[in-house]
Amino acid sequence: MALRPPSRHLRRLAAGAAVLALALPLSACGDDADASSDAPPQPVAEIAAVKGKNTAIKLDKGFTDALGSLGLTPGVTGGAKLVKGSLVFPISGGNVSVFTPGEVSPYVIGQLQHEGSGLTLAAGGTTVRLSNFNVDPGVSRVYGDVAVNGQTAVTSAYLFRLDGRTLNELATIKDGKFAVLEGTKVFISDVAAGLLNDTYGTKAVTDQLLVGIAKITVNTKSG
């Protein structure tokens, strides 16, 4: 979920263990006095079974302009929505473990799954569907399934690259019921770029294409 911000963010969040424990109030680690000095780091908080809410990507104008230049029409599938320039994908499950910033890198480990929703790109009678996204913050990647005209082409493909250097600090809303991480940049992966180029007969899509900025909102109560 916290998509690997750089060291300056880690320093700013160094005092955040208590905040994280409140924001994700599920299973705090044991008493440090009982731990040996060589014991492995323990999470300050965990969500063993994520239950809602969603991942929204505010689409970058460069991305929408690039789609237009290629004649590609974006759309959504399943439970996804396109609202005020943002793609919104419901979170269907996953798990999150939060460690003390600076003690473990990355300090947030887990997965956020978005089964049953996705993004479509259509042109010239060909529709590519990217769906069932799985966000893996540990490797700053998003995986998912790819179908062309309804036929599965590949499953669990590396689709998007995440850059957390612009990530904002953790925030909570609705009296701590939801934790919000916003600011991570989402880029097309080299794998997805190659697939789209091959499908639509172009070389214009690269792994430097910024899709948009992510905002992840997670229910802090484990399912």
Short mmCIF file of C-alpha atoms in Angstrom, two decimals:
data_model
loop_
_atom_site.label_atom_id
_atom_site.label_comp_id
_atom_site.label_asym_id
_atom_site.label_seq_id
_atom_site.Cartn_x
_atom_site.Cartn_y
_atom_site.Cartn_z
CA MET A 1 0.00 0.00 0.00
CA ALA A 2 2.70 2.56 0.91
CA LEU A 3 4.46 2.48 -2.35
CA ARG A 4 8.07 2.75 -1.35
CA PRO A 5 8.70 6.45 -0.66
CA PRO A 6 12.38 7.48 -0.51
CA SER A 7 14.44 8.12 2.58
CA ARG A 8 13.27 11.68 3.17
CA HIS A 9 9.72 10.40 3.53
CA LEU A 10 10.91 7.71 5.86
CA ARG A 11 12.55 10.35 8.05
CA ARG A 12 9.39 12.43 8.08
CA LEU A 13 7.43 9.36 9.13
CA ALA A 14 9.97 8.23 11.74
CA ALA A 15 7.64 9.38 14.49
CA GLY A 16 4.69 7.75 12.78
CA ALA A 17 4.62 4.36 14.52
CA ALA A 18 2.04 5.60 16.99
CA VAL A 19 0.01 7.25 14.24
CA LEU A 20 0.13 4.10 12.16
CA ALA A 21 -0.96 2.02 15.12
CA LEU A 22 -4.00 4.29 15.43
CA ALA A 23 -4.65 4.47 11.71
CA LEU A 24 -4.33 0.70 11.30
CA PRO A 25 -5.39 -0.43 14.79
CA LEU A 26 -5.35 -4.15 14.43
CA SER A 27 -2.40 -6.09 15.81
CA ALA A 28 0.36 -4.03 17.34
CA CYS A 29 3.72 -5.66 17.96
CA GLY A 30 4.73 -7.06 21.35
CA ASP A 31 6.61 -5.35 24.15
CA ASP A 32 10.11 -4.38 23.01
CA ALA A 33 11.45 -5.23 26.44
CA ASP A 34 10.71 -8.89 25.79
CA ALA A 35 12.44 -8.98 22.42
CA SER A 36 16.06 -9.92 21.99
CA SER A 37 18.36 -7.49 20.23
CA ASP A 38 18.76 -9.82 17.27
CA ALA A 39 15.05 -10.58 16.89
CA PRO A 40 13.57 -9.81 13.45
CA PRO A 41 11.57 -6.58 13.17
CA GLN A 42 7.92 -6.89 14.08
CA PRO A 43 5.08 -4.91 12.45
CA VAL A 44 3.65 -2.01 14.40
CA ALA A 45 0.25 -2.75 12.87
CA GLU A 46 -1.39 -5.20 10.52
CA ILE A 47 -4.58 -5.62 8.51
CA ALA A 48 -4.79 -9.36 8.05
CA ALA A 49 -7.74 -9.20 5.67
CA VAL A 50 -8.38 -5.91 3.89
CA LYS A 51 -12.07 -5.17 3.45
CA GLY A 52 -12.59 -2.25 1.01
CA LYS A 53 -12.37 0.50 -0.15
CA ASN A 54 -10.72 1.52 -3.48
CA THR A 55 -7.74 2.61 -5.52
CA ALA A 56 -8.28 5.73 -7.64
CA ILE A 57 -5.92 6.93 -10.36
CA LYS A 58 -6.23 10.57 -11.40
CA LEU A 59 -5.40 10.33 -15.10
CA ASP A 60 -2.52 12.46 -16.33
CA LYS A 61 -3.26 14.71 -19.33
CA GLY A 62 -0.19 13.30 -21.09
CA PHE A 63 -1.72 9.83 -20.85
CA THR A 64 -5.11 10.84 -22.19
CA ASP A 65 -3.45 12.87 -24.97
CA ALA A 66 -1.30 9.85 -25.88
CA LEU A 67 -4.39 7.64 -26.08
CA GLY A 68 -6.08 10.20 -28.31
CA SER A 69 -3.09 10.40 -30.65
CA LEU A 70 -3.18 6.62 -31.03
CA GLY A 71 -6.93 6.57 -31.56
CA LEU A 72 -7.45 4.57 -28.36
CA THR A 73 -10.67 4.97 -26.42
CA PRO A 74 -10.41 4.19 -22.68
CA GLY A 75 -13.19 2.49 -20.77
CA VAL A 76 -13.87 0.46 -17.66
CA THR A 77 -15.07 -3.03 -16.97
CA GLY A 78 -16.67 -4.82 -14.03
CA GLY A 79 -16.91 -2.75 -10.87
CA ALA A 80 -14.55 -0.01 -12.06
CA LYS A 81 -15.71 3.55 -12.63
CA LEU A 82 -14.43 6.61 -14.47
CA VAL A 83 -15.33 9.59 -12.29
CA LYS A 84 -14.19 13.17 -12.92
CA GLY A 85 -11.06 12.10 -14.72
CA SER A 86 -10.14 9.33 -12.26
CA LEU A 87 -10.25 5.58 -12.74
CA VAL A 88 -11.63 3.98 -9.57
CA PHE A 89 -11.11 0.28 -8.83
CA PRO A 90 -12.78 -1.32 -5.78
CA ILE A 91 -10.42 -3.20 -3.44
CA SER A 92 -11.63 -6.80 -3.17
CA GLY A 93 -9.11 -8.08 -0.62
CA GLY A 94 -5.52 -8.30 0.47
CA ASN A 95 -3.36 -7.81 3.53
CA VAL A 96 -1.05 -5.12 4.88
CA SER A 97 1.79 -5.14 7.42
CA VAL A 98 3.29 -1.83 8.55
CA PHE A 99 6.76 -1.68 10.10
CA THR A 100 8.61 1.15 11.78
CA PRO A 101 9.88 3.42 8.98
CA GLY A 102 13.64 2.99 8.55
CA GLU A 103 13.65 -0.39 10.30
CA VAL A 104 12.48 -2.34 7.25
CA SER A 105 12.59 -1.34 3.58
CA PRO A 106 9.99 -1.20 2.18
CA TYR A 107 8.22 -0.50 5.46
CA VAL A 108 4.77 -1.52 4.14
CA ILE A 109 4.40 -5.07 2.85
CA GLY A 110 1.40 -6.90 1.49
CA GLN A 111 -1.00 -6.99 -1.42
CA LEU A 112 -4.10 -5.11 -2.49
CA GLN A 113 -6.36 -7.02 -4.85
CA HIS A 114 -8.93 -5.59 -7.24
CA GLU A 115 -10.72 -8.64 -8.60
CA GLY A 116 -13.62 -8.13 -10.99
CA SER A 117 -12.72 -4.71 -12.36
CA GLY A 118 -10.39 -3.24 -14.92
CA LEU A 119 -9.47 -0.83 -17.72
CA THR A 120 -10.19 -1.25 -21.43
CA LEU A 121 -8.46 0.33 -24.43
CA ALA A 122 -10.22 0.08 -27.78
CA ALA A 123 -9.26 1.00 -31.36
CA GLY A 124 -9.95 -0.36 -34.83
CA GLY A 125 -12.16 -3.19 -33.68
CA THR A 126 -9.60 -4.39 -31.12
CA THR A 127 -10.22 -4.09 -27.38
CA VAL A 128 -7.55 -4.82 -24.79
CA ARG A 129 -8.79 -5.43 -21.25
CA LEU A 130 -6.44 -5.02 -18.27
CA SER A 131 -8.12 -6.34 -15.14
CA ASN A 132 -7.92 -8.05 -11.74
CA PHE A 133 -5.15 -5.76 -10.55
CA ASN A 134 -2.88 -6.82 -7.68
CA VAL A 135 -0.85 -4.00 -6.13
CA ASP A 136 2.41 -5.26 -4.60
CA PRO A 137 4.06 -2.40 -2.65
CA GLY A 138 7.07 -4.53 -1.78
CA VAL A 139 8.27 -4.46 -5.39
CA SER A 140 6.43 -1.27 -6.49
CA ARG A 141 4.51 -3.13 -9.18
CA VAL A 142 0.94 -3.79 -10.24
CA TYR A 143 0.11 -7.14 -11.80
CA GLY A 144 -3.04 -8.11 -13.68
CA ASP A 145 -4.70 -10.14 -16.41
CA VAL A 146 -4.76 -9.17 -20.09
CA ALA A 147 -7.43 -10.12 -22.62
CA VAL A 148 -7.72 -9.17 -26.30
CA ASN A 149 -11.24 -9.11 -27.73
CA GLY A 150 -12.43 -11.19 -24.79
CA GLN A 151 -9.76 -13.88 -25.12
CA THR A 152 -7.24 -14.19 -22.28
CA ALA A 153 -3.74 -13.36 -23.51
CA VAL A 154 -1.79 -13.56 -20.23
CA THR A 155 -2.51 -13.72 -16.51
CA SER A 156 -0.67 -12.02 -13.64
CA ALA A 157 1.33 -9.87 -16.06
CA TYR A 158 3.46 -6.95 -14.85
CA LEU A 159 1.31 -4.02 -16.02
CA PHE A 160 2.21 -0.88 -14.10
CA ARG A 161 5.31 0.53 -12.39
CA LEU A 162 4.93 2.56 -9.20
CA ASP A 163 7.07 5.50 -8.10
CA GLY A 164 6.45 6.59 -4.51
CA ARG A 165 8.87 9.51 -4.35
CA THR A 166 5.93 11.92 -4.47
CA LEU A 167 3.88 10.02 -1.88
CA ASN A 168 2.13 12.13 0.76
CA GLU A 169 2.18 11.19 4.42
CA LEU A 170 -0.40 8.75 5.68
CA ALA A 171 -3.75 10.37 6.44
CA THR A 172 -6.96 9.12 8.03
CA ILE A 173 -10.56 10.10 7.35
CA LYS A 174 -13.94 9.51 8.95
CA ASP A 175 -12.61 9.26 12.50
CA GLY A 176 -9.87 6.82 11.53
CA LYS A 177 -12.15 4.37 9.76
CA PHE A 178 -10.12 4.72 6.56
CA ALA A 179 -6.41 5.20 5.89
CA VAL A 180 -5.41 7.18 2.80
CA LEU A 181 -2.15 7.10 0.86
CA GLU A 182 -2.02 9.55 -2.03
CA GLY A 183 0.63 10.79 -4.43
CA THR A 184 2.29 7.70 -5.91
CA LYS A 185 2.95 7.98 -9.65
CA VAL A 186 1.69 5.14 -11.85
CA PHE A 187 3.56 4.37 -15.09
CA ILE A 188 2.94 1.83 -17.84
CA SER A 189 5.38 -1.07 -17.39
CA ASP A 190 7.79 -2.09 -20.14
CA VAL A 191 5.84 -5.35 -20.44
CA ALA A 192 2.49 -3.61 -20.94
CA ALA A 193 4.05 -1.05 -23.29
CA GLY A 194 5.36 -3.84 -25.53
CA LEU A 195 2.03 -5.64 -25.51
CA LEU A 196 0.10 -2.50 -26.47
CA ASN A 197 2.59 -1.60 -29.20
CA ASP A 198 2.38 -5.10 -30.68
CA THR A 199 -1.41 -5.14 -30.50
CA TYR A 200 -1.98 -1.75 -32.09
CA GLY A 201 1.01 -1.67 -34.44
CA THR A 202 2.83 1.28 -32.90
CA LYS A 203 6.05 2.12 -31.06
CA ALA A 204 4.66 5.13 -29.27
CA VAL A 205 3.93 3.52 -25.89
CA THR A 206 6.92 3.44 -23.52
CA ASP A 207 7.53 2.71 -19.86
CA GLN A 208 7.96 6.47 -19.33
CA LEU A 209 4.26 7.06 -20.00
CA LEU A 210 2.71 8.42 -16.80
CA VAL A 211 -0.79 7.06 -16.35
CA GLY A 212 -1.62 9.22 -13.34
CA ILE A 213 -1.45 9.69 -9.59
CA ALA A 214 -2.79 7.03 -7.23
CA LYS A 215 -4.94 7.51 -4.16
CA ILE A 216 -5.45 4.37 -2.09
CA THR A 217 -8.22 4.36 0.52
CA VAL A 218 -8.32 1.32 2.80
CA ASN A 219 -10.77 0.26 5.50
CA THR A 220 -8.70 0.03 8.69
CA LYS A 221 -10.95 -2.67 10.14
CA SER A 222 -9.90 -6.16 9.14
CA GLY A 223 -12.54 -8.22 7.37
#
